[in-house]
Amino acid sequence: MELKSLSVKEFIDKVTGNDPVPGGGSVSALNGSLAASLAAMVANLTVGRKKYAEVNDEMEQISARMTEQSAKLLADVDRDAEAYDRVFAAFKLPKETDEEKAVRKEAIQRETKYAAEVPMEVARTASALLPMIDAAARRGNSNAVTDATVAMMCARTAVIGALLNVRINLTSITDEAFVKTMTEEADRLEAAAVEAEHKLLEYVKAHAFN
């Protein structure tokens, strides 16, 4: 059964078990899906309200985009687990002869790259949510501003959590150009996520609790 089809309790029980999947990568993708869903909720609580007529179109667009991205990130919960399985399968390839060793080595490198690319895609997707979440928080229904802030925190966790998986896989990859490119992108995405969360938290503290 797909991980995304499990009930909340079933998923948590599976994470709790002694199987390495679903692990941090899948949980990061799930955080991204939750972030998008929460932001969509805030937008939906804004749409159609006379008080927020000026941002109605913007919130409709945010709702549609967030709903779409939530489904994509939910699918990534399973993609991350699949990536781990592919690396594990590569390590199990035979290594008796020199030819087998070469095939195994190439497979491990190929699948480890894939295992870095999947969470990088999660990080990119979650990072793209940040401006829309910020907009929902600042211009959406003020009664749901804390929900939007939780969405931002979940998105930040999705980005940084996914990037941790990217970084750990990069330590096993011998392609220096690939490692350099991915590391530089990871650094940019992480910094942007931390900054976006910080700015929104400061805004909420200044405007929502007074």
PDB file of C-alpha atoms in Angstrom:
ATOM      1  CA  MET A   1       0.000   0.000   0.000  1.00  0.00           C
ATOM      2  CA  GLU A   2       1.213   3.520  -0.785  1.00  0.00           C
ATOM      3  CA  LEU A   3       2.310   5.503   2.230  1.00  0.00           C
ATOM      4  CA  LYS A   4       0.065   8.387   1.218  1.00  0.00           C
ATOM      5  CA  SER A   5      -2.953   6.085   1.409  1.00  0.00           C
ATOM      6  CA  LEU A   6      -2.363   5.173   5.046  1.00  0.00           C
ATOM      7  CA  SER A   7      -4.439   6.700   7.817  1.00  0.00           C
ATOM      8  CA  VAL A   8      -2.683   9.235  10.024  1.00  0.00           C
ATOM      9  CA  LYS A   9      -2.308   6.631  12.777  1.00  0.00           C
ATOM     10  CA  GLU A  10      -1.086   3.965  10.364  1.00  0.00           C
ATOM     11  CA  PHE A  11       1.524   6.325   8.980  1.00  0.00           C
ATOM     12  CA  ILE A  12       2.728   7.307  12.439  1.00  0.00           C
ATOM     13  CA  ASP A  13       2.887   3.663  13.471  1.00  0.00           C
ATOM     14  CA  LYS A  14       4.944   2.895  10.357  1.00  0.00           C
ATOM     15  CA  VAL A  15       7.351   5.743  11.117  1.00  0.00           C
ATOM     16  CA  THR A  16       7.658   4.428  14.670  1.00  0.00           C
ATOM     17  CA  GLY A  17       8.699   0.957  13.517  1.00  0.00           C
ATOM     18  CA  ASN A  18      12.172  -0.420  12.833  1.00  0.00           C
ATOM     19  CA  ASP A  19      11.984  -0.042   9.047  1.00  0.00           C
ATOM     20  CA  PRO A  20      14.123   2.882   7.748  1.00  0.00           C
ATOM     21  CA  VAL A  21      11.257   4.024   5.533  1.00  0.00           C
ATOM     22  CA  PRO A  22       9.275   6.164   5.874  1.00  0.00           C
ATOM     23  CA  GLY A  23      12.004   8.299   7.375  1.00  0.00           C
ATOM     24  CA  GLY A  24      12.996  11.925   7.514  1.00  0.00           C
ATOM     25  CA  GLY A  25      12.626  12.465   3.788  1.00  0.00           C
ATOM     26  CA  SER A  26       9.059  11.220   3.656  1.00  0.00           C
ATOM     27  CA  VAL A  27       8.166  13.150   6.797  1.00  0.00           C
ATOM     28  CA  SER A  28       9.649  16.300   5.234  1.00  0.00           C
ATOM     29  CA  ALA A  29       7.496  15.838   2.129  1.00  0.00           C
ATOM     30  CA  LEU A  30       4.456  15.324   4.344  1.00  0.00           C
ATOM     31  CA  ASN A  31       5.265  18.570   6.160  1.00  0.00           C
ATOM     32  CA  GLY A  32       5.295  20.294   2.795  1.00  0.00           C
ATOM     33  CA  SER A  33       1.912  18.841   1.905  1.00  0.00           C
ATOM     34  CA  LEU A  34       0.502  19.977   5.236  1.00  0.00           C
ATOM     35  CA  ALA A  35       1.958  23.447   4.713  1.00  0.00           C
ATOM     36  CA  ALA A  36       0.238  23.774   1.356  1.00  0.00           C
ATOM     37  CA  SER A  37      -3.042  22.434   2.732  1.00  0.00           C
ATOM     38  CA  LEU A  38      -3.038  24.868   5.648  1.00  0.00           C
ATOM     39  CA  ALA A  39      -2.293  27.788   3.361  1.00  0.00           C
ATOM     40  CA  ALA A  40      -5.131  26.693   1.067  1.00  0.00           C
ATOM     41  CA  MET A  41      -7.439  26.644   4.088  1.00  0.00           C
ATOM     42  CA  VAL A  42      -6.482  30.215   4.994  1.00  0.00           C
ATOM     43  CA  ALA A  43      -7.092  31.324   1.417  1.00  0.00           C
ATOM     44  CA  ASN A  44     -10.447  29.530   1.352  1.00  0.00           C
ATOM     45  CA  LEU A  45     -11.436  31.253   4.591  1.00  0.00           C
ATOM     46  CA  THR A  46     -10.752  34.559   2.842  1.00  0.00           C
ATOM     47  CA  VAL A  47     -12.465  33.968  -0.500  1.00  0.00           C
ATOM     48  CA  GLY A  48     -15.995  35.369  -0.696  1.00  0.00           C
ATOM     49  CA  ARG A  49     -15.643  37.564   2.398  1.00  0.00           C
ATOM     50  CA  LYS A  50     -16.721  41.152   1.764  1.00  0.00           C
ATOM     51  CA  LYS A  51     -13.979  42.424   4.066  1.00  0.00           C
ATOM     52  CA  TYR A  52     -11.338  40.841   1.823  1.00  0.00           C
ATOM     53  CA  ALA A  53     -12.867  41.622  -1.578  1.00  0.00           C
ATOM     54  CA  GLU A  54      -9.677  43.311  -2.780  1.00  0.00           C
ATOM     55  CA  VAL A  55      -7.638  40.126  -2.409  1.00  0.00           C
ATOM     56  CA  ASN A  56     -10.340  37.674  -3.485  1.00  0.00           C
ATOM     57  CA  ASP A  57      -8.742  36.835  -6.830  1.00  0.00           C
ATOM     58  CA  GLU A  58      -5.313  36.479  -5.265  1.00  0.00           C
ATOM     59  CA  MET A  59      -6.639  34.115  -2.596  1.00  0.00           C
ATOM     60  CA  GLU A  60      -8.471  32.033  -5.190  1.00  0.00           C
ATOM     61  CA  GLN A  61      -5.200  31.634  -7.058  1.00  0.00           C
ATOM     62  CA  ILE A  62      -3.329  30.744  -3.874  1.00  0.00           C
ATOM     63  CA  SER A  63      -5.965  28.177  -2.943  1.00  0.00           C
ATOM     64  CA  ALA A  64      -5.785  26.500  -6.357  1.00  0.00           C
ATOM     65  CA  ARG A  65      -1.986  26.479  -6.416  1.00  0.00           C
ATOM     66  CA  MET A  66      -1.673  25.205  -2.865  1.00  0.00           C
ATOM     67  CA  THR A  67      -4.162  22.398  -3.464  1.00  0.00           C
ATOM     68  CA  GLU A  68      -2.150  21.313  -6.491  1.00  0.00           C
ATOM     69  CA  GLN A  69       1.173  21.450  -4.667  1.00  0.00           C
ATOM     70  CA  SER A  70      -0.197  19.634  -1.635  1.00  0.00           C
ATOM     71  CA  ALA A  71      -1.037  16.656  -3.849  1.00  0.00           C
ATOM     72  CA  LYS A  72       2.414  16.764  -5.461  1.00  0.00           C
ATOM     73  CA  LEU A  73       4.187  16.803  -2.111  1.00  0.00           C
ATOM     74  CA  LEU A  74       1.993  14.005  -0.810  1.00  0.00           C
ATOM     75  CA  ALA A  75       3.104  11.873  -3.754  1.00  0.00           C
ATOM     76  CA  ASP A  76       6.701  12.722  -2.819  1.00  0.00           C
ATOM     77  CA  VAL A  77       6.188  10.919   0.493  1.00  0.00           C
ATOM     78  CA  ASP A  78       6.251   7.680  -1.507  1.00  0.00           C
ATOM     79  CA  ARG A  79       8.889   8.865  -3.991  1.00  0.00           C
ATOM     80  CA  ASP A  80      11.357   9.435  -1.166  1.00  0.00           C
ATOM     81  CA  ALA A  81      10.792   5.927   0.180  1.00  0.00           C
ATOM     82  CA  GLU A  82      11.239   4.540  -3.331  1.00  0.00           C
ATOM     83  CA  ALA A  83      14.535   6.410  -3.707  1.00  0.00           C
ATOM     84  CA  TYR A  84      15.857   4.759  -0.544  1.00  0.00           C
ATOM     85  CA  ASP A  85      14.778   1.340  -1.816  1.00  0.00           C
ATOM     86  CA  ARG A  86      16.626   1.922  -5.087  1.00  0.00           C
ATOM     87  CA  VAL A  87      19.876   2.728  -3.301  1.00  0.00           C
ATOM     88  CA  PHE A  88      19.455  -0.293  -1.041  1.00  0.00           C
ATOM     89  CA  ALA A  89      18.866  -2.518  -4.079  1.00  0.00           C
ATOM     90  CA  ALA A  90      22.044  -1.196  -5.724  1.00  0.00           C
ATOM     91  CA  PHE A  91      24.115  -2.104  -2.670  1.00  0.00           C
ATOM     92  CA  LYS A  92      22.739  -5.655  -2.827  1.00  0.00           C
ATOM     93  CA  LEU A  93      24.027  -6.235  -6.365  1.00  0.00           C
ATOM     94  CA  PRO A  94      26.651  -9.018  -6.711  1.00  0.00           C
ATOM     95  CA  LYS A  95      30.321  -8.066  -6.338  1.00  0.00           C
ATOM     96  CA  GLU A  96      32.235 -11.275  -6.936  1.00  0.00           C
ATOM     97  CA  THR A  97      33.971 -10.314 -10.194  1.00  0.00           C
ATOM     98  CA  ASP A  98      35.600  -7.091 -11.329  1.00  0.00           C
ATOM     99  CA  GLU A  99      32.810  -6.623 -13.872  1.00  0.00           C
ATOM    100  CA  GLU A 100      30.145  -7.074 -11.194  1.00  0.00           C
ATOM    101  CA  LYS A 101      31.956  -4.658  -8.923  1.00  0.00           C
ATOM    102  CA  ALA A 102      32.049  -2.034 -11.678  1.00  0.00           C
ATOM    103  CA  VAL A 103      28.345  -2.486 -12.453  1.00  0.00           C
ATOM    104  CA  ARG A 104      27.496  -2.298  -8.747  1.00  0.00           C
ATOM    105  CA  LYS A 105      29.619   0.821  -8.226  1.00  0.00           C
ATOM    106  CA  GLU A 106      27.974   2.585 -11.179  1.00  0.00           C
ATOM    107  CA  ALA A 107      24.504   1.598  -9.959  1.00  0.00           C
ATOM    108  CA  ILE A 108      25.203   2.881  -6.455  1.00  0.00           C
ATOM    109  CA  GLN A 109      26.353   6.233  -7.810  1.00  0.00           C
ATOM    110  CA  ARG A 110      23.365   6.510 -10.150  1.00  0.00           C
ATOM    111  CA  GLU A 111      20.799   5.649  -7.494  1.00  0.00           C
ATOM    112  CA  THR A 112      22.458   7.830  -4.861  1.00  0.00           C
ATOM    113  CA  LYS A 113      22.204  10.765  -7.252  1.00  0.00           C
ATOM    114  CA  TYR A 114      18.522   9.962  -7.657  1.00  0.00           C
ATOM    115  CA  ALA A 115      18.177   9.786  -3.874  1.00  0.00           C
ATOM    116  CA  ALA A 116      19.629  13.315  -3.700  1.00  0.00           C
ATOM    117  CA  GLU A 117      17.507  14.648  -6.561  1.00  0.00           C
ATOM    118  CA  VAL A 118      14.174  13.517  -5.091  1.00  0.00           C
ATOM    119  CA  PRO A 119      14.484  15.481  -1.820  1.00  0.00           C
ATOM    120  CA  MET A 120      15.943  18.406  -3.755  1.00  0.00           C
ATOM    121  CA  GLU A 121      12.711  18.488  -5.758  1.00  0.00           C
ATOM    122  CA  VAL A 122      10.785  18.434  -2.477  1.00  0.00           C
ATOM    123  CA  ALA A 123      12.869  21.334  -1.192  1.00  0.00           C
ATOM    124  CA  ARG A 124      12.282  23.302  -4.399  1.00  0.00           C
ATOM    125  CA  THR A 125       8.547  22.683  -4.290  1.00  0.00           C
ATOM    126  CA  ALA A 126       8.263  23.597  -0.624  1.00  0.00           C
ATOM    127  CA  SER A 127      10.426  26.672  -1.151  1.00  0.00           C
ATOM    128  CA  ALA A 128       8.089  27.888  -3.895  1.00  0.00           C
ATOM    129  CA  LEU A 129       5.244  27.815  -1.375  1.00  0.00           C
ATOM    130  CA  LEU A 130       6.861  30.372   0.915  1.00  0.00           C
ATOM    131  CA  PRO A 131       5.831  33.616  -0.841  1.00  0.00           C
ATOM    132  CA  MET A 132       2.235  32.425  -1.209  1.00  0.00           C
ATOM    133  CA  ILE A 133       2.047  31.370   2.422  1.00  0.00           C
ATOM    134  CA  ASP A 134       3.398  34.770   3.420  1.00  0.00           C
ATOM    135  CA  ALA A 135       0.743  36.470   1.280  1.00  0.00           C
ATOM    136  CA  ALA A 136      -2.020  34.364   2.837  1.00  0.00           C
ATOM    137  CA  ALA A 137      -0.762  35.277   6.301  1.00  0.00           C
ATOM    138  CA  ARG A 138      -0.468  39.014   5.680  1.00  0.00           C
ATOM    139  CA  ARG A 139      -3.464  39.600   3.410  1.00  0.00           C
ATOM    140  CA  GLY A 140      -5.748  36.671   4.115  1.00  0.00           C
ATOM    141  CA  ASN A 141      -8.377  36.248   6.817  1.00  0.00           C
ATOM    142  CA  SER A 142      -6.788  37.703   9.946  1.00  0.00           C
ATOM    143  CA  ASN A 143      -8.590  35.149  12.118  1.00  0.00           C
ATOM    144  CA  ALA A 144      -6.442  32.464  10.489  1.00  0.00           C
ATOM    145  CA  VAL A 145      -3.086  34.238  10.587  1.00  0.00           C
ATOM    146  CA  THR A 146      -1.662  31.750  13.075  1.00  0.00           C
ATOM    147  CA  ASP A 147      -2.735  28.878  10.813  1.00  0.00           C
ATOM    148  CA  ALA A 148      -0.827  30.503   7.975  1.00  0.00           C
ATOM    149  CA  THR A 149       2.164  30.878  10.272  1.00  0.00           C
ATOM    150  CA  VAL A 150       2.069  27.176  11.120  1.00  0.00           C
ATOM    151  CA  ALA A 151       1.955  26.553   7.369  1.00  0.00           C
ATOM    152  CA  MET A 152       5.137  28.603   7.017  1.00  0.00           C
ATOM    153  CA  MET A 153       6.811  26.636   9.808  1.00  0.00           C
ATOM    154  CA  CYS A 154       5.823  23.344   8.162  1.00  0.00           C
ATOM    155  CA  ALA A 155       7.169  24.578   4.823  1.00  0.00           C
ATOM    156  CA  ARG A 156      10.453  25.599   6.413  1.00  0.00           C
ATOM    157  CA  THR A 157      10.720  22.147   7.993  1.00  0.00           C
ATOM    158  CA  ALA A 158       9.968  20.557   4.622  1.00  0.00           C
ATOM    159  CA  VAL A 159      12.738  22.544   2.945  1.00  0.00           C
ATOM    160  CA  ILE A 160      15.431  22.018   5.560  1.00  0.00           C
ATOM    161  CA  GLY A 161      14.448  18.421   6.268  1.00  0.00           C
ATOM    162  CA  ALA A 162      14.572  17.529   2.586  1.00  0.00           C
ATOM    163  CA  LEU A 163      17.908  19.286   2.215  1.00  0.00           C
ATOM    164  CA  LEU A 164      19.360  17.205   5.034  1.00  0.00           C
ATOM    165  CA  ASN A 165      18.631  14.162   2.887  1.00  0.00           C
ATOM    166  CA  VAL A 166      20.218  15.859  -0.096  1.00  0.00           C
ATOM    167  CA  ARG A 167      23.348  16.666   1.855  1.00  0.00           C
ATOM    168  CA  ILE A 168      23.802  13.202   3.375  1.00  0.00           C
ATOM    169  CA  ASN A 169      23.544  11.600  -0.060  1.00  0.00           C
ATOM    170  CA  LEU A 170      26.020  14.056  -1.544  1.00  0.00           C
ATOM    171  CA  THR A 171      28.701  12.725   0.814  1.00  0.00           C
ATOM    172  CA  SER A 172      28.658   9.429  -1.121  1.00  0.00           C
ATOM    173  CA  ILE A 173      28.690  10.900  -4.636  1.00  0.00           C
ATOM    174  CA  THR A 174      31.984  11.134  -6.516  1.00  0.00           C
ATOM    175  CA  ASP A 175      30.770  13.517  -9.248  1.00  0.00           C
ATOM    176  CA  GLU A 176      32.294  16.750  -7.919  1.00  0.00           C
ATOM    177  CA  ALA A 177      30.430  19.046 -10.307  1.00  0.00           C
ATOM    178  CA  PHE A 178      27.096  17.490  -9.319  1.00  0.00           C
ATOM    179  CA  VAL A 179      27.937  17.824  -5.621  1.00  0.00           C
ATOM    180  CA  LYS A 180      28.993  21.459  -6.010  1.00  0.00           C
ATOM    181  CA  THR A 181      25.855  22.454  -7.915  1.00  0.00           C
ATOM    182  CA  MET A 182      23.525  20.693  -5.501  1.00  0.00           C
ATOM    183  CA  THR A 183      25.303  22.063  -2.429  1.00  0.00           C
ATOM    184  CA  GLU A 184      25.102  25.636  -3.684  1.00  0.00           C
ATOM    185  CA  GLU A 185      21.390  25.274  -4.415  1.00  0.00           C
ATOM    186  CA  ALA A 186      20.800  23.669  -1.030  1.00  0.00           C
ATOM    187  CA  ASP A 187      22.517  26.571   0.695  1.00  0.00           C
ATOM    188  CA  ARG A 188      20.338  29.093  -1.146  1.00  0.00           C
ATOM    189  CA  LEU A 189      17.085  27.270  -0.452  1.00  0.00           C
ATOM    190  CA  GLU A 190      17.880  26.776   3.218  1.00  0.00           C
ATOM    191  CA  ALA A 191      18.773  30.427   3.762  1.00  0.00           C
ATOM    192  CA  ALA A 192      15.618  31.595   1.994  1.00  0.00           C
ATOM    193  CA  ALA A 193      13.391  29.283   4.057  1.00  0.00           C
ATOM    194  CA  VAL A 194      14.900  30.398   7.352  1.00  0.00           C
ATOM    195  CA  GLU A 195      14.540  34.058   6.380  1.00  0.00           C
ATOM    196  CA  ALA A 196      10.917  33.660   5.229  1.00  0.00           C
ATOM    197  CA  GLU A 197       9.921  31.978   8.475  1.00  0.00           C
ATOM    198  CA  HIS A 198      11.750  34.573  10.586  1.00  0.00           C
ATOM    199  CA  LYS A 199      10.124  37.503   8.811  1.00  0.00           C
ATOM    200  CA  LEU A 200       6.628  36.086   9.142  1.00  0.00           C
ATOM    201  CA  LEU A 201       7.078  35.215  12.807  1.00  0.00           C
ATOM    202  CA  GLU A 202       8.239  38.772  13.476  1.00  0.00           C
ATOM    203  CA  TYR A 203       5.233  40.139  11.570  1.00  0.00           C
ATOM    204  CA  VAL A 204       2.783  37.955  13.491  1.00  0.00           C
ATOM    205  CA  LYS A 205       4.291  38.847  16.860  1.00  0.00           C
ATOM    206  CA  ALA A 206       3.985  42.533  15.996  1.00  0.00           C
ATOM    207  CA  HIS A 207       0.477  42.464  14.547  1.00  0.00           C
ATOM    208  CA  ALA A 208      -1.530  39.479  15.753  1.00  0.00           C
ATOM    209  CA  PHE A 209      -1.124  39.494  19.515  1.00  0.00           C
ATOM    210  CA  ASN A 210      -1.691  43.166  20.371  1.00  0.00           C
TER     211      ASN A 210
END
